[in-house]
XYZ file of C-alpha atoms in Angstrom:
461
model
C 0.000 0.000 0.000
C 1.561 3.156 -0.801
C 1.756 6.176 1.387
C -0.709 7.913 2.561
C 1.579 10.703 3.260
C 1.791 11.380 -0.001
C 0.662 15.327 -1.289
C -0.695 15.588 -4.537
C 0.680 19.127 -5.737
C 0.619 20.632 -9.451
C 4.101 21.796 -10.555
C 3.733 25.067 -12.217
C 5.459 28.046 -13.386
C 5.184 30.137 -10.236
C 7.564 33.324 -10.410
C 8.868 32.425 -14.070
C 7.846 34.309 -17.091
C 9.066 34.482 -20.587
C 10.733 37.868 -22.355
C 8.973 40.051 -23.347
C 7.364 39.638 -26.982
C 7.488 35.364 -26.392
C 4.324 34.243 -28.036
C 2.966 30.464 -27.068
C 3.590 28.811 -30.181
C 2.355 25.280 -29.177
C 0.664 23.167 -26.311
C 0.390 19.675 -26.160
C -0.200 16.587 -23.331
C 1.997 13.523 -24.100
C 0.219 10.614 -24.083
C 1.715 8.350 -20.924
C 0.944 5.122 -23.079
C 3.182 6.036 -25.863
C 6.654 6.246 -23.994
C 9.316 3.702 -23.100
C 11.138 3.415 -20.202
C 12.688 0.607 -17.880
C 10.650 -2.460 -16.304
C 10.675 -0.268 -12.878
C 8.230 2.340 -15.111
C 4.746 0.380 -14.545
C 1.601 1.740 -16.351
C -1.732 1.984 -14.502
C -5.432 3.322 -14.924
C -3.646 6.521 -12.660
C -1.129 7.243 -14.504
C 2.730 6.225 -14.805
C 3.983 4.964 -11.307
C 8.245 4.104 -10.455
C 7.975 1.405 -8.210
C 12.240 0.214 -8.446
C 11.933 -4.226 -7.787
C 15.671 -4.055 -7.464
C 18.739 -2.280 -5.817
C 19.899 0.099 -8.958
C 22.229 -0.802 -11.564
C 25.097 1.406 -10.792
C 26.162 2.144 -7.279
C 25.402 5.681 -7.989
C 22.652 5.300 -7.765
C 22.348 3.638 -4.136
C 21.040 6.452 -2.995
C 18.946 8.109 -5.550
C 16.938 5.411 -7.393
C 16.424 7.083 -11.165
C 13.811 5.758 -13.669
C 13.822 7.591 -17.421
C 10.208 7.549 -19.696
C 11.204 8.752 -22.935
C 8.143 9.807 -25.075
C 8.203 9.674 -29.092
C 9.753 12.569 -30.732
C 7.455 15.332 -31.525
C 7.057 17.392 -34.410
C 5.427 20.844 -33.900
C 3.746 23.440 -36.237
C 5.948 26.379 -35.443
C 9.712 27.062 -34.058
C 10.175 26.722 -30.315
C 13.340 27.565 -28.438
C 11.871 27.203 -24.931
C 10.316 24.929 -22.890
C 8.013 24.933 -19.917
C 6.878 21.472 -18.572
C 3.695 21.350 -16.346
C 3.545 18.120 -14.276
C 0.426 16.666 -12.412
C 1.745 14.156 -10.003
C 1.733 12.023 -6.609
C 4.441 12.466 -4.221
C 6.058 12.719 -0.829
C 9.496 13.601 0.748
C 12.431 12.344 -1.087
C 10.562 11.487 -4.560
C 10.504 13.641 -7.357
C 10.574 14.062 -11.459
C 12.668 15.843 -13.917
C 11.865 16.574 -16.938
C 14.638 16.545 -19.461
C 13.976 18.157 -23.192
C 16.255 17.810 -26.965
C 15.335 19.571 -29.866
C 16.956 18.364 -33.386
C 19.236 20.640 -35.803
C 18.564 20.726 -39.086
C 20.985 18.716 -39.688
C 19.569 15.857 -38.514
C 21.483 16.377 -35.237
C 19.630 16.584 -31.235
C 20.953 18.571 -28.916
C 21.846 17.132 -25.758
C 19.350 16.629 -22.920
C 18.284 20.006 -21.068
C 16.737 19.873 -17.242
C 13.780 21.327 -15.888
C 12.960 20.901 -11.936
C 10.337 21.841 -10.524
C 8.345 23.107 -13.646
C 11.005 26.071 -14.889
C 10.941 26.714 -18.401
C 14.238 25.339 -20.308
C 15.785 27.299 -23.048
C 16.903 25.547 -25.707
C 20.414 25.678 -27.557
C 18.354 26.674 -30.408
C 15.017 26.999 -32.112
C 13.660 24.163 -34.138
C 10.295 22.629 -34.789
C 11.090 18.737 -33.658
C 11.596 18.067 -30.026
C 11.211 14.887 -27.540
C 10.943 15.166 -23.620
C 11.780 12.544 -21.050
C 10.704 11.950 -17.775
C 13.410 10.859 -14.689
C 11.499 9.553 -12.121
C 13.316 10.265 -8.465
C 12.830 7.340 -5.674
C 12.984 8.024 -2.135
C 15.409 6.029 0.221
C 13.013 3.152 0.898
C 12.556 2.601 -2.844
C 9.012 4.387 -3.078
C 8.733 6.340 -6.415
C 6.252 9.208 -7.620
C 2.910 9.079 -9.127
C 2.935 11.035 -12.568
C -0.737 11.598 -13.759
C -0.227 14.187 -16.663
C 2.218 15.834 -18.539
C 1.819 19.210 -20.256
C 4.165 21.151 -22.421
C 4.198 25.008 -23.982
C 6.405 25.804 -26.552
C 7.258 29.064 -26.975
C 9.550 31.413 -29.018
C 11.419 34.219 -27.395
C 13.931 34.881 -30.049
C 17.244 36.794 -28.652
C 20.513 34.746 -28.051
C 18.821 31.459 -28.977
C 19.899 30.400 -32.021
C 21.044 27.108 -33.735
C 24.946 26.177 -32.374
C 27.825 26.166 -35.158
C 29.384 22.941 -35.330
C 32.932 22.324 -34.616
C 35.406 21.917 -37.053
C 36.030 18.893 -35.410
C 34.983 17.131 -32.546
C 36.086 17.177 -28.632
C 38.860 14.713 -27.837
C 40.066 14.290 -24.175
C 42.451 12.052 -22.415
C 39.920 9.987 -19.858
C 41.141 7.332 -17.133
C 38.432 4.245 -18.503
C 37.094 1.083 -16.423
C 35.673 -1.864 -17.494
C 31.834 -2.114 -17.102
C 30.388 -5.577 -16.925
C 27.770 -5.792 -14.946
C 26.611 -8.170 -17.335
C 22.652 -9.283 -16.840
C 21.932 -5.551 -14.945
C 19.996 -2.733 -16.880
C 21.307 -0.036 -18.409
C 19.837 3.688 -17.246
C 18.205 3.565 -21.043
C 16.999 0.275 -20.084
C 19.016 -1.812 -21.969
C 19.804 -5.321 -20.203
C 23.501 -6.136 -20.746
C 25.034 -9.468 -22.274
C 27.925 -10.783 -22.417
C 30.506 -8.787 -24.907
C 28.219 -6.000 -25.095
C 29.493 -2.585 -26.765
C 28.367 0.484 -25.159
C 30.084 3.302 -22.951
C 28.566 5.158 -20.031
C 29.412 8.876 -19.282
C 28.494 10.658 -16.057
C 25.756 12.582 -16.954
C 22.393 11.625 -18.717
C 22.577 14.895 -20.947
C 24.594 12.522 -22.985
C 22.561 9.142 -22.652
C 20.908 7.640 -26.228
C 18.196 5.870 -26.446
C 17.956 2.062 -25.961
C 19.411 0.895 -28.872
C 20.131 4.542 -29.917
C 23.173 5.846 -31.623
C 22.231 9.614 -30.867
C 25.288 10.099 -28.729
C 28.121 8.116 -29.570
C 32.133 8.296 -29.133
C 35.168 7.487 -30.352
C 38.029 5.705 -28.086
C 41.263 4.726 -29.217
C 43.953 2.806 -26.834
C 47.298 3.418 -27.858
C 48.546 0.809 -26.006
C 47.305 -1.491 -28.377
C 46.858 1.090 -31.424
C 42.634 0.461 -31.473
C 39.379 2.056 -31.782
C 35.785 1.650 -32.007
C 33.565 3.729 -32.147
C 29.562 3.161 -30.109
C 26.740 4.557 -27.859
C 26.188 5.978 -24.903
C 24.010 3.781 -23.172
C 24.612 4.204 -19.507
C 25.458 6.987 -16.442
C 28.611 6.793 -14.889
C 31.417 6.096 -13.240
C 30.999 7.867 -9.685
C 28.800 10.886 -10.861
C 25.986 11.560 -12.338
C 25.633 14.916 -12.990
C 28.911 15.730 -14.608
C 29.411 16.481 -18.134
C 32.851 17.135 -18.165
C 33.382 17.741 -21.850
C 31.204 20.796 -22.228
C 32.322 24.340 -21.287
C 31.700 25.754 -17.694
C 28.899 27.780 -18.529
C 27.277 24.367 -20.255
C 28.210 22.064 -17.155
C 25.799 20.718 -15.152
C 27.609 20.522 -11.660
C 31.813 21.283 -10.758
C 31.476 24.941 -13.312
C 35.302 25.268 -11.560
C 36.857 22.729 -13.629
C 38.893 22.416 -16.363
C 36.710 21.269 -19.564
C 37.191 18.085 -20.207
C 38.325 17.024 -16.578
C 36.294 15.057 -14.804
C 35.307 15.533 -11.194
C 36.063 11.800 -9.922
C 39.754 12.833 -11.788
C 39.988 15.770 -10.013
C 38.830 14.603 -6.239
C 41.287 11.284 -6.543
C 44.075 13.291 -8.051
C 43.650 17.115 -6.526
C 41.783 16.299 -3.660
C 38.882 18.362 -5.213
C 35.567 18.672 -3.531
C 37.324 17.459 -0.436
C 38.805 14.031 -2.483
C 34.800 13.122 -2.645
C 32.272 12.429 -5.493
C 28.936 13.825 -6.027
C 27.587 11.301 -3.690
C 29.953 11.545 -0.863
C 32.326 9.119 -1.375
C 36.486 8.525 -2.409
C 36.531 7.305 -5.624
C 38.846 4.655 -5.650
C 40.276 5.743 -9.478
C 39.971 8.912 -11.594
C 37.400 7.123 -14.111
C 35.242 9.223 -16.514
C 34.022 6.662 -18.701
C 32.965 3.296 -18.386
C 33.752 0.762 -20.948
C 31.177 -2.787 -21.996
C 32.846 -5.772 -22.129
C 32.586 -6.360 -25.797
C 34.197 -2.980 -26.411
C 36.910 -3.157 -23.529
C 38.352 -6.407 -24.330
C 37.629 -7.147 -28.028
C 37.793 -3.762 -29.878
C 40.413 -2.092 -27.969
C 42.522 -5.077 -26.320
C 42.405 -4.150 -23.120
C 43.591 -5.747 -20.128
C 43.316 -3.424 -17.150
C 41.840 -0.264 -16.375
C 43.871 2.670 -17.564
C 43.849 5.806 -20.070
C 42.096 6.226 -23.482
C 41.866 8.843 -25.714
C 37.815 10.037 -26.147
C 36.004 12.041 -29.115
C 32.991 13.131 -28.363
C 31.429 12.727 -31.927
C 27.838 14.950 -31.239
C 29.940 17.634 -30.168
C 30.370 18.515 -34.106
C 27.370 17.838 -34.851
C 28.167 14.389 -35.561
C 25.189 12.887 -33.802
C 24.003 9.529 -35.409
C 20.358 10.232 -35.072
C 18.123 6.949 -36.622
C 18.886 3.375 -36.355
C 22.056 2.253 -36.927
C 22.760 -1.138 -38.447
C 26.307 -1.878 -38.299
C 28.008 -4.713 -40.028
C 28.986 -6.693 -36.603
C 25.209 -8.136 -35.233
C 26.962 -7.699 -31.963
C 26.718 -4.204 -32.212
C 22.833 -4.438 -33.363
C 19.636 -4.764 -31.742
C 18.525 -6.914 -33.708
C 14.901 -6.581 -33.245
C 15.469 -3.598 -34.604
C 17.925 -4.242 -37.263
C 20.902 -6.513 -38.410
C 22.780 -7.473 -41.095
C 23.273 -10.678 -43.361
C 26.754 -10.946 -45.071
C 28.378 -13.704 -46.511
C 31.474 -15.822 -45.269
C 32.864 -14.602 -48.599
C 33.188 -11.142 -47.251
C 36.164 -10.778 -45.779
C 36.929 -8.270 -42.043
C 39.045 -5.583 -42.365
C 39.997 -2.425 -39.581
C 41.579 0.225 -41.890
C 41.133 3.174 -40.288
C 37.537 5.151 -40.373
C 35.579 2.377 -39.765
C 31.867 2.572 -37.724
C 31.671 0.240 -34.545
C 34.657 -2.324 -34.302
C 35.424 -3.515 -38.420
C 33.992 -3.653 -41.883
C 33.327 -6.491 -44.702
C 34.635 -6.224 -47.950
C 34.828 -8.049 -50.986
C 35.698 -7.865 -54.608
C 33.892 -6.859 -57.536
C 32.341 -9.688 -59.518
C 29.284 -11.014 -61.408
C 28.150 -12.788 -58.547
C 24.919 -12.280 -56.618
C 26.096 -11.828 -53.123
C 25.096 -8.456 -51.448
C 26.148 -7.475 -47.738
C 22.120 -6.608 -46.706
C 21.057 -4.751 -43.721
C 17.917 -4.740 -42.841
C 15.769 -2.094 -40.558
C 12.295 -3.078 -39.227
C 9.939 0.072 -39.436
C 6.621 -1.018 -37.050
C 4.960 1.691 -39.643
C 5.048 3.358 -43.251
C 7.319 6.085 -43.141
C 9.515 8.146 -45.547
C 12.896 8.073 -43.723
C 16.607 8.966 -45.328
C 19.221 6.243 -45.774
C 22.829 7.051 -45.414
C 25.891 4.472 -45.796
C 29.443 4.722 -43.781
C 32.403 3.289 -45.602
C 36.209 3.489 -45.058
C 37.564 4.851 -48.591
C 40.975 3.670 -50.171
C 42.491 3.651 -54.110
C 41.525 -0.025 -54.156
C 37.814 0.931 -53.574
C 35.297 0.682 -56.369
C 34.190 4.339 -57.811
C 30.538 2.729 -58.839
C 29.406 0.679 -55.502
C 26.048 0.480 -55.631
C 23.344 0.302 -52.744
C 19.927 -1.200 -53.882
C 17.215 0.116 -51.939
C 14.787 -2.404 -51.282
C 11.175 -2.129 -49.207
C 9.346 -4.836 -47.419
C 7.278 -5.726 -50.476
C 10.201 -6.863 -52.552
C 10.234 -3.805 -54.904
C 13.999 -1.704 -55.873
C 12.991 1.609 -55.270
C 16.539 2.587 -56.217
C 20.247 1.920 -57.250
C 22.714 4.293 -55.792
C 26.246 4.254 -56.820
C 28.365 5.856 -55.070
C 32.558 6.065 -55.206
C 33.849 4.774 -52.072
C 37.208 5.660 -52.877
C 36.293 9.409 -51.673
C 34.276 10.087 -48.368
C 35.346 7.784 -46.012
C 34.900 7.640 -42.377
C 31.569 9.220 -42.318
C 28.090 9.360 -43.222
C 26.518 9.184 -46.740
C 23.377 10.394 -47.697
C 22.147 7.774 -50.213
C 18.532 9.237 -50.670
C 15.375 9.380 -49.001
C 12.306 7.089 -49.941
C 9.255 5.777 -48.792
C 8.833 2.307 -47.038
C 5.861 0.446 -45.717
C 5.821 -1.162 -42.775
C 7.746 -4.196 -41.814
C 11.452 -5.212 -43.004
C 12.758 -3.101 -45.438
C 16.984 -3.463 -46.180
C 19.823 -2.171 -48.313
C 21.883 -4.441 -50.092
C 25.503 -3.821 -50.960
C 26.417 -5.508 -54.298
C 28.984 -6.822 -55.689
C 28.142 -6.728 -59.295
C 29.652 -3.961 -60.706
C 33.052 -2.810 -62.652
C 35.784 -5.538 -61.750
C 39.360 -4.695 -60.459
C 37.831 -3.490 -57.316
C 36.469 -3.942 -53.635
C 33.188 -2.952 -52.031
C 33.362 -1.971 -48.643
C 29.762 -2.856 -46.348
C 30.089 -0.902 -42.902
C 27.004 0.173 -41.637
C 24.311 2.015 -43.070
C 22.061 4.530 -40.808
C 18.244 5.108 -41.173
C 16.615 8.737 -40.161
């Protein structure tokens, strides 16, 4: 029986009002069936109720228990740049909800996670007419979570200093102490349960965190030790903190504005003695960690052995956000509910550098019917844009072509494209419409011989 403690209490906007000249430019409720979240997020006839079954995943959380709701992405008739959550909820002492908000570039790029507490209005980094929110449901110490009945959101426009962000030149690279994950069988703080071998990263701050199975956030670490990289998602939050996004400026950071950018705070409390040599949560960390690494990733793409230092791009930070579904050419790095891949044992592996995730197939150009595919599942008709990563060389053929096949069997299209230009990023191949169900790109190898095709991953937005 839950509390009966509990106050019901409206968040609203009390003492917070927009510029001069804002105009509401859009109001909507989210629909509280619609979102996905973790198995500690239970549905009922009141609304959406955290009720955690388990001590958390990470032992930061031990002492705030943290459930995240994301609702579909939301397309809106008119530009917003701000943001102003109204909550209807069930609580008592020690629960509570954020409400975190992204709103996509033009390019095709989100933003990174903004907070709002206690129903302030968020500005965003820019103004654009596609945004998602996201709930993080707070626990109190005996595991009791909030009640939320309704969410509301206005959209507004105030103009000024809001404006869309110029990309880098090229992304944020920092030198980050790394530990091994595991945790292998726990969840994930964007749900996802973990398996033995898995490839993710998790980063101290949920500004950061993708979706489950998302690529919208994703980095690049190389371990000179062993002279490898791979590139994947960030899937989790932590090590030590959770509110500490290092790599952005100080006037961006969440928490520890003192700080270098691109030092971390359990760095600077285990080396400096920073914060009194304690974490966000009161304790010594016991190494200077900023990123934590999945199995899959630690041991098999960068051949490491023991904890130690890595070198970490921050790919969003220029804009290189790989919004969609991913489907890379390893299944391991797939949900493959989602999407995988089907290539032949007459493809051969290769880790040139530029490659997506941890390799790439390739194979030489012949009469032969035998296409790398990769297929995406779409649970409805959509038009969505398919672009194609490859790692270019000399030896790479100037005509590969990508057939672009829907669910019902029909070639919408042939694009060839010349892979020995472009490498080590994304492609725009073309945007079509597909029907519902499994749709897939095929990579063949039927084209101009003397040559190689190279199947990496293709990305669907």
């Amino acid at each position: 029986m839950r509390s009966k403690l509990r106050s019901t209490f409206m968040t609203m906007m009390l003492g917070v009002s927009l510029t001069g000249g804002a105009a509401l430019a859009e109001g909507w409720t989210e629909e509280l069936a619609t979102g996905e979240g973790t198995g500690e997020l239970v549905r009922t006839r009141e609304g959406l109720v955290f009720e955690p079954y388990a001590v958390m995943r990470r032992s930061e959380g031990l002492r705030t228990l943290t459930g995240l709701y994301t609702f579909p992405a939301r397309r809106l008739e008119q530009p917003v740049d701000t943001l102003r959550p109204v909550l209807r909820t069930t609580s008592s002492l020690g629960m509570g909800v954020e409400v975190d908000v992204r709103v996509r570039a033009a390019s095709g790029a989100w933003s990174e996670w903004s907070t709002s507490s206690a129903g302030e209005a968020v500005r965003l980094p820019w103004a654009g007419t596609e945004v998602q929110v996201r709930l993080a449901l707070v626990a109190d110490e005996h595991g009791r979570g909030p009640l939320v009945r309704e969410v509301t959101m206005e959209g507004s426009l105030e103009g000024g200093a809001s404006q869309e962000l110029t990309a880098l030149a090229t992304p944020l690279t920092y030198r980050i102490y790394a530990t091994r994950e595991g945790l292998v069988g726990g969840t994930t703080a964007n749900g996802h349960v973990i398996k033995s071998y898995d490839r993710f990263v998790a980063l101290p701050s949920r500004r950061a965190l993708a979706s489950n199975g998302g690529s919208e956030y994703q980095v690049r670490v190389c371990y000179s030790k062993t002279g490898k990289c791979t590139t994947t998602s960030v899937w989790d939050v932590g090590p030590w903190n959770t509110k500490d996004d290092y790599w952005n400026p100080s006037s961006v950071r969440e928490m520890w504005k003192d700080l270098p950018q691109g030092k971390p705070e359990a760095q600077a409390a285990y080396q400096d003695g920073y914060n009194g040599g304690y974490d966000q949560f009161g304790r010594r960390p016991a190494n200077p960690a900023g990123i934590d690494i999945a199995d899959g990733s630690f041991w098999t793409d960068l051949g490491m052995s023991n904890n130690d230092w890595v070198d970490v791009t921050y790919l969003w930070t220029s804009g290189g956000s790989t919004t969609g579904l991913v489907v890379d050419n390893n299944n391991a790095n797939n949900d493959t509910t989602k999407g995988y891949s089907q290539i032949s044992a007459n493809w051969a592996t290769g880790t040139s550098t530029g490659f997506f995730g941890n390799n790439y197939n390739y194979a030489s150009t012949q009469a032969v019917s035998d296409p790398a595919v990769f297929f995406f599942y779409l649970p409805a008709a959509a038009t969505k844009t398919i672009d194609a990563w490859w790692v270019a060389g000399t030896n790479r053929s100037p005509t590969a072509p990508f057939i672009i096949t829907n669910a019902s069997g029909t070639n919408l299209a042939t694009v060839s494209v010349n892979q020995q230009l472009n490498g080590g990023k994304w492609n725009t191949l073309g945007t079509w419409s597909f029907p519902a169900g499994w749709n897939k790109v095929q990579l063949s190898r039927w084209t101009t011989t003397g040559y190689v095709v190279m199947a990496d991953a293709i990305r669907v937005r």
